[in-house]
mmCIF file with all atom_site columns, C-alpha atoms in Angstrom:
data_model
loop_
_atom_site.group_PDB
_atom_site.id
_atom_site.type_symbol
_atom_site.label_atom_id
_atom_site.label_alt_id
_atom_site.label_comp_id
_atom_site.label_asym_id
_atom_site.label_entity_id
_atom_site.label_seq_id
_atom_site.pdbx_PDB_ins_code
_atom_site.Cartn_x
_atom_site.Cartn_y
_atom_site.Cartn_z
_atom_site.occupancy
_atom_site.B_iso_or_equiv
_atom_site.pdbx_formal_charge
_atom_site.auth_seq_id
_atom_site.auth_comp_id
_atom_site.auth_asym_id
_atom_site.auth_atom_id
_atom_site.pdbx_PDB_model_num
ATOM 1   C CA . MET A 1 1   ? 240.496 280.376 -83.036 1.00 40.00 ? 1   MET A CA 1
ATOM 2   C CA . LYS A 1 2   ? 237.793 277.507 -82.824 1.00 42.00 ? 2   LYS A CA 1
ATOM 3   C CA . LEU A 1 3   ? 238.579 277.653 -78.988 1.00 37.00 ? 3   LEU A CA 1
ATOM 4   C CA . ARG A 1 4   ? 237.646 280.925 -78.636 1.00 41.00 ? 4   ARG A CA 1
ATOM 5   C CA . SER A 1 5   ? 234.425 280.855 -80.252 1.00 40.00 ? 5   SER A CA 1
ATOM 6   C CA . ILE A 1 6   ? 233.382 277.880 -78.097 1.00 37.00 ? 6   ILE A CA 1
ATOM 7   C CA . VAL A 1 7   ? 234.449 279.301 -74.673 1.00 36.00 ? 7   VAL A CA 1
ATOM 8   C CA . PRO A 1 8   ? 231.785 281.817 -74.486 1.00 37.00 ? 8   PRO A CA 1
ATOM 9   C CA . SER A 1 9   ? 228.945 279.376 -75.221 1.00 36.00 ? 9   SER A CA 1
ATOM 10  C CA . VAL A 1 10  ? 230.479 276.622 -72.676 1.00 35.00 ? 10  VAL A CA 1
ATOM 11  C CA . LEU A 1 11  ? 230.557 279.718 -70.098 1.00 34.00 ? 11  LEU A CA 1
ATOM 12  C CA . MET A 1 12  ? 226.956 280.776 -71.194 1.00 34.00 ? 12  MET A CA 1
ATOM 13  C CA . ALA A 1 13  ? 225.694 277.285 -70.975 1.00 35.00 ? 13  ALA A CA 1
ATOM 14  C CA . THR A 1 14  ? 227.127 276.672 -67.516 1.00 32.00 ? 14  THR A CA 1
ATOM 15  C CA . SER A 1 15  ? 225.940 279.917 -66.007 1.00 33.00 ? 15  SER A CA 1
ATOM 16  C CA . VAL A 1 16  ? 222.332 279.169 -67.195 1.00 39.00 ? 16  VAL A CA 1
ATOM 17  C CA . SER A 1 17  ? 222.432 275.622 -65.833 1.00 37.00 ? 17  SER A CA 1
ATOM 18  C CA . ALA A 1 18  ? 224.005 276.797 -62.508 1.00 37.00 ? 18  ALA A CA 1
ATOM 19  C CA . MET A 1 19  ? 221.034 279.164 -62.265 1.00 46.00 ? 19  MET A CA 1
ATOM 20  C CA . ALA A 1 20  ? 218.583 276.403 -62.917 1.00 48.00 ? 20  ALA A CA 1
ATOM 21  C CA . GLY A 1 21  ? 217.686 274.162 -60.290 1.00 55.00 ? 21  GLY A CA 1
ATOM 22  C CA . ASP A 1 22  ? 215.458 276.621 -58.032 1.00 93.00 ? 22  ASP A CA 1
ATOM 23  C CA . PHE A 1 23  ? 212.225 275.438 -59.718 1.00 97.00 ? 23  PHE A CA 1
ATOM 24  C CA . THR A 1 24  ? 210.808 272.880 -57.716 1.00 98.00 ? 24  THR A CA 1
ATOM 25  C CA . LEU A 1 25  ? 207.910 270.697 -57.524 1.00 98.00 ? 25  LEU A CA 1
ATOM 26  C CA . THR A 1 26  ? 206.255 269.467 -54.325 1.00 98.00 ? 26  THR A CA 1
ATOM 27  C CA . SER A 1 27  ? 203.273 267.453 -53.330 1.00 98.00 ? 27  SER A CA 1
ATOM 28  C CA . THR A 1 28  ? 201.083 266.669 -50.333 1.00 98.00 ? 28  THR A CA 1
ATOM 29  C CA . ASP A 1 29  ? 200.133 263.274 -52.086 1.00 98.00 ? 29  ASP A CA 1
ATOM 30  C CA . ILE A 1 30  ? 203.183 261.983 -53.685 1.00 98.00 ? 30  ILE A CA 1
ATOM 31  C CA . ALA A 1 31  ? 206.956 261.746 -53.085 1.00 98.00 ? 31  ALA A CA 1
ATOM 32  C CA . GLN A 1 32  ? 210.224 260.862 -54.740 1.00 98.00 ? 32  GLN A CA 1
ATOM 33  C CA . GLY A 1 33  ? 210.945 257.428 -54.767 1.00 98.00 ? 33  GLY A CA 1
ATOM 34  C CA . LYS A 1 34  ? 207.893 256.600 -52.691 1.00 98.00 ? 34  LYS A CA 1
ATOM 35  C CA . THR A 1 35  ? 204.876 254.240 -53.716 1.00 98.00 ? 35  THR A CA 1
ATOM 36  C CA . LEU A 1 36  ? 201.661 255.842 -55.060 1.00 98.00 ? 36  LEU A CA 1
ATOM 37  C CA . SER A 1 37  ? 198.606 255.320 -52.914 1.00 98.00 ? 37  SER A CA 1
ATOM 38  C CA . SER A 1 38  ? 195.590 253.682 -54.346 1.00 98.00 ? 38  SER A CA 1
ATOM 39  C CA . ASP A 1 39  ? 194.108 257.215 -54.777 1.00 98.00 ? 39  ASP A CA 1
ATOM 40  C CA . HIS A 1 40  ? 196.198 257.615 -57.662 1.00 98.00 ? 40  HIS A CA 1
ATOM 41  C CA . VAL A 1 41  ? 195.735 254.026 -59.251 1.00 98.00 ? 41  VAL A CA 1
ATOM 42  C CA . TYR A 1 42  ? 193.453 253.758 -62.302 1.00 97.00 ? 42  TYR A CA 1
ATOM 43  C CA . GLN A 1 43  ? 189.989 252.429 -62.068 1.00 96.00 ? 43  GLN A CA 1
ATOM 44  C CA . GLY A 1 44  ? 189.360 249.901 -64.864 1.00 94.00 ? 44  GLY A CA 1
ATOM 45  C CA . PHE A 1 45  ? 191.876 248.275 -67.320 1.00 90.00 ? 45  PHE A CA 1
ATOM 46  C CA . GLY A 1 46  ? 192.425 245.642 -64.672 1.00 92.00 ? 46  GLY A CA 1
ATOM 47  C CA . CYS A 1 47  ? 193.165 248.051 -61.873 1.00 95.00 ? 47  CYS A CA 1
ATOM 48  C CA . THR A 1 48  ? 191.116 249.360 -58.873 1.00 95.00 ? 48  THR A CA 1
ATOM 49  C CA . GLY A 1 49  ? 191.938 252.821 -57.486 1.00 97.00 ? 49  GLY A CA 1
ATOM 50  C CA . GLY A 1 50  ? 190.557 256.101 -56.827 1.00 97.00 ? 50  GLY A CA 1
ATOM 51  C CA . ASN A 1 51  ? 191.959 257.451 -60.028 1.00 97.00 ? 51  ASN A CA 1
ATOM 52  C CA . LEU A 1 52  ? 192.607 260.896 -58.613 1.00 98.00 ? 52  LEU A CA 1
ATOM 53  C CA . SER A 1 53  ? 195.214 263.333 -59.839 1.00 98.00 ? 53  SER A CA 1
ATOM 54  C CA . PRO A 1 54  ? 197.950 264.048 -57.015 1.00 98.00 ? 54  PRO A CA 1
ATOM 55  C CA . GLN A 1 55  ? 197.980 267.634 -55.421 1.00 98.00 ? 55  GLN A CA 1
ATOM 56  C CA . LEU A 1 56  ? 201.102 269.454 -57.101 1.00 98.00 ? 56  LEU A CA 1
ATOM 57  C CA . SER A 1 57  ? 202.684 272.676 -56.208 1.00 98.00 ? 57  SER A CA 1
ATOM 58  C CA . TRP A 1 58  ? 205.611 274.533 -57.826 1.00 98.00 ? 58  TRP A CA 1
ATOM 59  C CA . ASN A 1 59  ? 207.873 277.413 -56.723 1.00 97.00 ? 59  ASN A CA 1
ATOM 60  C CA . ASN A 1 60  ? 210.539 279.760 -58.021 1.00 97.00 ? 60  ASN A CA 1
ATOM 61  C CA . ALA A 1 61  ? 209.355 279.669 -61.904 1.00 97.00 ? 61  ALA A CA 1
ATOM 62  C CA . PRO A 1 62  ? 212.180 280.836 -64.200 1.00 97.00 ? 62  PRO A CA 1
ATOM 63  C CA . GLU A 1 63  ? 211.977 284.526 -65.550 1.00 96.00 ? 63  GLU A CA 1
ATOM 64  C CA . GLY A 1 64  ? 210.071 284.608 -68.839 1.00 97.00 ? 64  GLY A CA 1
ATOM 65  C CA . THR A 1 65  ? 207.484 281.960 -67.999 1.00 98.00 ? 65  THR A CA 1
ATOM 66  C CA . LYS A 1 66  ? 204.065 282.520 -69.874 1.00 98.00 ? 66  LYS A CA 1
ATOM 67  C CA . ALA A 1 67  ? 202.460 279.505 -68.908 1.00 98.00 ? 67  ALA A CA 1
ATOM 68  C CA . PHE A 1 68  ? 202.980 275.843 -67.322 1.00 98.00 ? 68  PHE A CA 1
ATOM 69  C CA . ALA A 1 69  ? 202.286 272.297 -68.476 1.00 98.00 ? 69  ALA A CA 1
ATOM 70  C CA . VAL A 1 70  ? 202.320 269.314 -66.368 1.00 98.00 ? 70  VAL A CA 1
ATOM 71  C CA . LEU A 1 71  ? 202.823 266.038 -67.641 1.00 98.00 ? 71  LEU A CA 1
ATOM 72  C CA . ALA A 1 72  ? 202.622 262.423 -66.022 1.00 98.00 ? 72  ALA A CA 1
ATOM 73  C CA . TYR A 1 73  ? 204.411 259.783 -67.758 1.00 97.00 ? 73  TYR A CA 1
ATOM 74  C CA . ASP A 1 74  ? 205.239 255.770 -67.239 1.00 98.00 ? 74  ASP A CA 1
ATOM 75  C CA . PRO A 1 75  ? 208.632 254.974 -69.128 1.00 98.00 ? 75  PRO A CA 1
ATOM 76  C CA . ASP A 1 76  ? 208.284 251.504 -68.212 1.00 97.00 ? 76  ASP A CA 1
ATOM 77  C CA . ALA A 1 77  ? 205.277 250.567 -69.829 1.00 95.00 ? 77  ALA A CA 1
ATOM 78  C CA . PRO A 1 78  ? 205.641 247.790 -72.172 1.00 95.00 ? 78  PRO A CA 1
ATOM 79  C CA . THR A 1 79  ? 204.896 249.833 -75.247 1.00 95.00 ? 79  THR A CA 1
ATOM 80  C CA . GLY A 1 80  ? 207.933 250.658 -76.855 1.00 91.00 ? 80  GLY A CA 1
ATOM 81  C CA . SER A 1 81  ? 206.791 254.403 -76.105 1.00 92.00 ? 81  SER A CA 1
ATOM 82  C CA . GLY A 1 82  ? 205.826 254.568 -72.412 1.00 95.00 ? 82  GLY A CA 1
ATOM 83  C CA . TRP A 1 83  ? 202.458 255.680 -71.290 1.00 97.00 ? 83  TRP A CA 1
ATOM 84  C CA . TRP A 1 84  ? 201.036 259.191 -70.849 1.00 97.00 ? 84  TRP A CA 1
ATOM 85  C CA . HIS A 1 85  ? 198.962 259.468 -67.849 1.00 98.00 ? 85  HIS A CA 1
ATOM 86  C CA . TRP A 1 86  ? 198.112 263.234 -67.699 1.00 98.00 ? 86  TRP A CA 1
ATOM 87  C CA . GLN A 1 87  ? 198.635 266.095 -70.157 1.00 98.00 ? 87  GLN A CA 1
ATOM 88  C CA . ILE A 1 88  ? 197.550 269.518 -68.870 1.00 98.00 ? 88  ILE A CA 1
ATOM 89  C CA . VAL A 1 89  ? 198.904 272.520 -70.855 1.00 98.00 ? 89  VAL A CA 1
ATOM 90  C CA . ASN A 1 90  ? 198.826 276.241 -70.749 1.00 98.00 ? 90  ASN A CA 1
ATOM 91  C CA . ILE A 1 91  ? 198.364 276.710 -66.832 1.00 98.00 ? 91  ILE A CA 1
ATOM 92  C CA . PRO A 1 92  ? 198.381 280.467 -66.644 1.00 98.00 ? 92  PRO A CA 1
ATOM 93  C CA . SER A 1 93  ? 201.737 281.649 -65.259 1.00 98.00 ? 93  SER A CA 1
ATOM 94  C CA . ASP A 1 94  ? 200.178 282.982 -62.008 1.00 97.00 ? 94  ASP A CA 1
ATOM 95  C CA . VAL A 1 95  ? 198.918 279.390 -60.919 1.00 97.00 ? 95  VAL A CA 1
ATOM 96  C CA . ASN A 1 96  ? 201.365 277.384 -59.045 1.00 97.00 ? 96  ASN A CA 1
ATOM 97  C CA . THR A 1 97  ? 199.157 274.637 -57.370 1.00 97.00 ? 97  THR A CA 1
ATOM 98  C CA . LEU A 1 98  ? 196.830 271.916 -58.837 1.00 98.00 ? 98  LEU A CA 1
ATOM 99  C CA . PRO A 1 99  ? 194.456 270.479 -56.147 1.00 97.00 ? 99  PRO A CA 1
ATOM 100 C CA . LYS A 1 100 ? 194.095 266.629 -55.710 1.00 98.00 ? 100 LYS A CA 1
ATOM 101 C CA . GLY A 1 101 ? 191.419 265.334 -58.028 1.00 97.00 ? 101 GLY A CA 1
ATOM 102 C CA . ILE A 1 102 ? 191.323 268.186 -60.656 1.00 96.00 ? 102 ILE A CA 1
ATOM 103 C CA . GLY A 1 103 ? 192.434 265.838 -63.465 1.00 94.00 ? 103 GLY A CA 1
ATOM 104 C CA . THR A 1 104 ? 188.848 264.848 -64.320 1.00 93.00 ? 104 THR A CA 1
ATOM 105 C CA . SER A 1 105 ? 187.279 264.743 -67.676 1.00 88.00 ? 105 SER A CA 1
ATOM 106 C CA . GLU A 1 106 ? 184.455 267.138 -66.298 1.00 88.00 ? 106 GLU A CA 1
ATOM 107 C CA . ASN A 1 107 ? 187.327 269.532 -65.914 1.00 86.00 ? 107 ASN A CA 1
ATOM 108 C CA . GLN A 1 108 ? 188.842 269.348 -69.319 1.00 91.00 ? 108 GLN A CA 1
ATOM 109 C CA . HIS A 1 109 ? 189.415 273.256 -69.369 1.00 92.00 ? 109 HIS A CA 1
ATOM 110 C CA . VAL A 1 110 ? 190.275 273.967 -65.788 1.00 90.00 ? 110 VAL A CA 1
ATOM 111 C CA . LEU A 1 111 ? 191.919 276.897 -64.459 1.00 92.00 ? 111 LEU A CA 1
ATOM 112 C CA . GLY A 1 112 ? 192.376 278.525 -67.699 1.00 93.00 ? 112 GLY A CA 1
ATOM 113 C CA . ALA A 1 113 ? 194.252 275.337 -68.865 1.00 97.00 ? 113 ALA A CA 1
ATOM 114 C CA . THR A 1 114 ? 193.411 272.344 -71.125 1.00 97.00 ? 114 THR A CA 1
ATOM 115 C CA . GLN A 1 115 ? 193.729 268.780 -70.527 1.00 97.00 ? 115 GLN A CA 1
ATOM 116 C CA . TYR A 1 116 ? 194.191 266.356 -73.219 1.00 97.00 ? 116 TYR A CA 1
ATOM 117 C CA . SER A 1 117 ? 193.761 262.835 -73.727 1.00 96.00 ? 117 SER A CA 1
ATOM 118 C CA . ASN A 1 118 ? 195.971 260.246 -71.847 1.00 96.00 ? 118 ASN A CA 1
ATOM 119 C CA . ASP A 1 119 ? 197.026 256.896 -73.187 1.00 96.00 ? 119 ASP A CA 1
ATOM 120 C CA . TYR A 1 120 ? 193.748 255.360 -71.776 1.00 96.00 ? 120 TYR A CA 1
ATOM 121 C CA . GLY A 1 121 ? 191.884 257.583 -74.429 1.00 95.00 ? 121 GLY A CA 1
ATOM 122 C CA . GLU A 1 122 ? 190.233 259.866 -71.877 1.00 96.00 ? 122 GLU A CA 1
ATOM 123 C CA . ILE A 1 123 ? 190.556 263.564 -71.211 1.00 96.00 ? 123 ILE A CA 1
ATOM 124 C CA . GLY A 1 124 ? 192.395 264.057 -67.865 1.00 96.00 ? 124 GLY A CA 1
ATOM 125 C CA . PHE A 1 125 ? 194.365 261.964 -65.383 1.00 98.00 ? 125 PHE A CA 1
ATOM 126 C CA . GLY A 1 126 ? 194.701 258.195 -65.887 1.00 98.00 ? 126 GLY A CA 1
ATOM 127 C CA . GLY A 1 127 ? 196.129 256.581 -62.800 1.00 98.00 ? 127 GLY A CA 1
ATOM 128 C CA . ALA A 1 128 ? 198.971 254.032 -62.506 1.00 98.00 ? 128 ALA A CA 1
ATOM 129 C CA . CYS A 1 129 ? 198.115 250.577 -63.769 1.00 97.00 ? 129 CYS A CA 1
ATOM 130 C CA . PRO A 1 130 ? 201.139 248.537 -64.741 1.00 96.00 ? 130 PRO A CA 1
ATOM 131 C CA . PRO A 1 131 ? 200.463 244.893 -65.721 1.00 95.00 ? 131 PRO A CA 1
ATOM 132 C CA . LYS A 1 132 ? 200.656 242.345 -62.927 1.00 94.00 ? 132 LYS A CA 1
ATOM 133 C CA . GLY A 1 133 ? 203.961 240.700 -62.440 1.00 92.00 ? 133 GLY A CA 1
ATOM 134 C CA . HIS A 1 134 ? 205.531 243.361 -64.454 1.00 94.00 ? 134 HIS A CA 1
ATOM 135 C CA . GLY A 1 135 ? 207.819 244.888 -61.435 1.00 95.00 ? 135 GLY A CA 1
ATOM 136 C CA . PRO A 1 136 ? 207.589 248.378 -60.299 1.00 97.00 ? 136 PRO A CA 1
ATOM 137 C CA . HIS A 1 137 ? 207.003 251.048 -62.528 1.00 98.00 ? 137 HIS A CA 1
ATOM 138 C CA . ARG A 1 138 ? 208.208 254.775 -62.514 1.00 98.00 ? 138 ARG A CA 1
ATOM 139 C CA . TYR A 1 139 ? 205.636 257.644 -62.775 1.00 98.00 ? 139 TYR A CA 1
ATOM 140 C CA . GLN A 1 140 ? 207.159 260.830 -63.759 1.00 98.00 ? 140 GLN A CA 1
ATOM 141 C CA . PHE A 1 141 ? 205.190 263.969 -62.860 1.00 98.00 ? 141 PHE A CA 1
ATOM 142 C CA . THR A 1 142 ? 206.994 266.954 -64.336 1.00 98.00 ? 142 THR A CA 1
ATOM 143 C CA . VAL A 1 143 ? 205.918 270.599 -64.537 1.00 98.00 ? 143 VAL A CA 1
ATOM 144 C CA . HIS A 1 144 ? 207.404 272.273 -67.432 1.00 98.00 ? 144 HIS A CA 1
ATOM 145 C CA . ALA A 1 145 ? 207.744 276.266 -67.323 1.00 98.00 ? 145 ALA A CA 1
ATOM 146 C CA . LEU A 1 146 ? 206.881 277.400 -71.075 1.00 98.00 ? 146 LEU A CA 1
ATOM 147 C CA . SER A 1 147 ? 208.344 280.306 -72.790 1.00 98.00 ? 147 SER A CA 1
ATOM 148 C CA . LYS A 1 148 ? 204.760 280.813 -74.492 1.00 98.00 ? 148 LYS A CA 1
ATOM 149 C CA . VAL A 1 149 ? 201.088 279.839 -74.435 1.00 98.00 ? 149 VAL A CA 1
ATOM 150 C CA . LEU A 1 150 ? 201.162 276.892 -76.574 1.00 98.00 ? 150 LEU A CA 1
ATOM 151 C CA . ASP A 1 151 ? 198.623 276.740 -79.772 1.00 97.00 ? 151 ASP A CA 1
ATOM 152 C CA . LEU A 1 152 ? 197.792 273.005 -80.100 1.00 97.00 ? 152 LEU A CA 1
ATOM 153 C CA . PRO A 1 153 ? 195.346 271.408 -82.379 1.00 94.00 ? 153 PRO A CA 1
ATOM 154 C CA . GLU A 1 154 ? 191.987 270.374 -81.132 1.00 90.00 ? 154 GLU A CA 1
ATOM 155 C CA . ASN A 1 155 ? 192.515 266.640 -80.431 1.00 92.00 ? 155 ASN A CA 1
ATOM 156 C CA . PRO A 1 156 ? 196.433 266.311 -80.545 1.00 96.00 ? 156 PRO A CA 1
ATOM 157 C CA . THR A 1 157 ? 198.348 263.140 -80.012 1.00 95.00 ? 157 THR A CA 1
ATOM 158 C CA . SER A 1 158 ? 200.459 262.725 -76.829 1.00 94.00 ? 158 SER A CA 1
ATOM 159 C CA . ALA A 1 159 ? 203.407 262.918 -79.086 1.00 94.00 ? 159 ALA A CA 1
ATOM 160 C CA . ILE A 1 160 ? 202.264 266.317 -80.548 1.00 96.00 ? 160 ILE A CA 1
ATOM 161 C CA . VAL A 1 161 ? 201.719 267.547 -76.945 1.00 97.00 ? 161 VAL A CA 1
ATOM 162 C CA . GLY A 1 162 ? 205.248 266.290 -75.771 1.00 96.00 ? 162 GLY A CA 1
ATOM 163 C CA . TYR A 1 163 ? 206.851 267.686 -79.065 1.00 97.00 ? 163 TYR A CA 1
ATOM 164 C CA . MET A 1 164 ? 205.318 271.353 -78.403 1.00 98.00 ? 164 MET A CA 1
ATOM 165 C CA . VAL A 1 165 ? 205.675 271.407 -74.519 1.00 98.00 ? 165 VAL A CA 1
ATOM 166 C CA . ASN A 1 166 ? 209.475 270.262 -74.841 1.00 97.00 ? 166 ASN A CA 1
ATOM 167 C CA . GLY A 1 167 ? 210.109 272.836 -77.544 1.00 98.00 ? 167 GLY A CA 1
ATOM 168 C CA . HIS A 1 168 ? 208.990 275.590 -75.509 1.00 98.00 ? 168 HIS A CA 1
ATOM 169 C CA . THR A 1 169 ? 210.399 274.651 -72.108 1.00 98.00 ? 169 THR A CA 1
ATOM 170 C CA . ILE A 1 170 ? 212.395 276.987 -70.135 1.00 98.00 ? 170 ILE A CA 1
ATOM 171 C CA . ASP A 1 171 ? 212.916 274.648 -67.126 1.00 98.00 ? 171 ASP A CA 1
ATOM 172 C CA . THR A 1 172 ? 211.394 271.610 -65.444 1.00 98.00 ? 172 THR A CA 1
ATOM 173 C CA . ALA A 1 173 ? 210.799 270.295 -62.037 1.00 98.00 ? 173 ALA A CA 1
ATOM 174 C CA . SER A 1 174 ? 209.751 266.604 -61.370 1.00 98.00 ? 174 SER A CA 1
ATOM 175 C CA . ILE A 1 175 ? 208.665 264.008 -58.935 1.00 98.00 ? 175 ILE A CA 1
ATOM 176 C CA . GLU A 1 176 ? 209.151 260.385 -59.643 1.00 98.00 ? 176 GLU A CA 1
ATOM 177 C CA . ALA A 1 177 ? 207.031 258.164 -57.631 1.00 98.00 ? 177 ALA A CA 1
ATOM 178 C CA . ILE A 1 178 ? 206.459 254.242 -58.077 1.00 98.00 ? 178 ILE A CA 1
ATOM 179 C CA . TYR A 1 179 ? 203.804 251.549 -58.282 1.00 97.00 ? 179 TYR A CA 1
ATOM 180 C CA . GLU A 1 180 ? 203.855 247.820 -58.818 1.00 96.00 ? 180 GLU A CA 1
ATOM 181 C CA . ALA A 1 181 ? 200.472 246.056 -59.525 1.00 92.00 ? 181 ALA A CA 1
ATOM 182 C CA . LYS A 1 182 ? 200.834 242.295 -57.479 1.00 85.00 ? 182 LYS A CA 1
#
């Protein structure tokens, strides 16, 4: 009896995950497993770079997508909780490209979306800046297809943004680049 009730659930999960995977993220600035250029390195905090957000484009959003969020995260930061470099939420569902350099504090409300504080304490994109000698860090740029436009508080923490984004994600697509400060 229990097996009969489990089988439909397993088949449903298999068919949904088999259909997933068409949602893709591409960039003219960053590439999977490749080193970030100095354009995408933070300016400050002991680092010298252009502090420009990379160009990102996504295709084949899943049915039911109401908005997008783009999050950039370094899981290797020696904080115990990683480091959030960029959080742009409620990108309209008809937008599928972010141009290079759009992640500035002057553009907090851009393309109908909102950029929130990164872990440098600034609105917008904050580039790579791992501690010197700490080895290579991974920078995960992920676009989330959201099931709804999110209602976030005025100054949410990175944890609240992540919680709400992940709680309403239909599918994701990512590029993981690397950077090491020497």
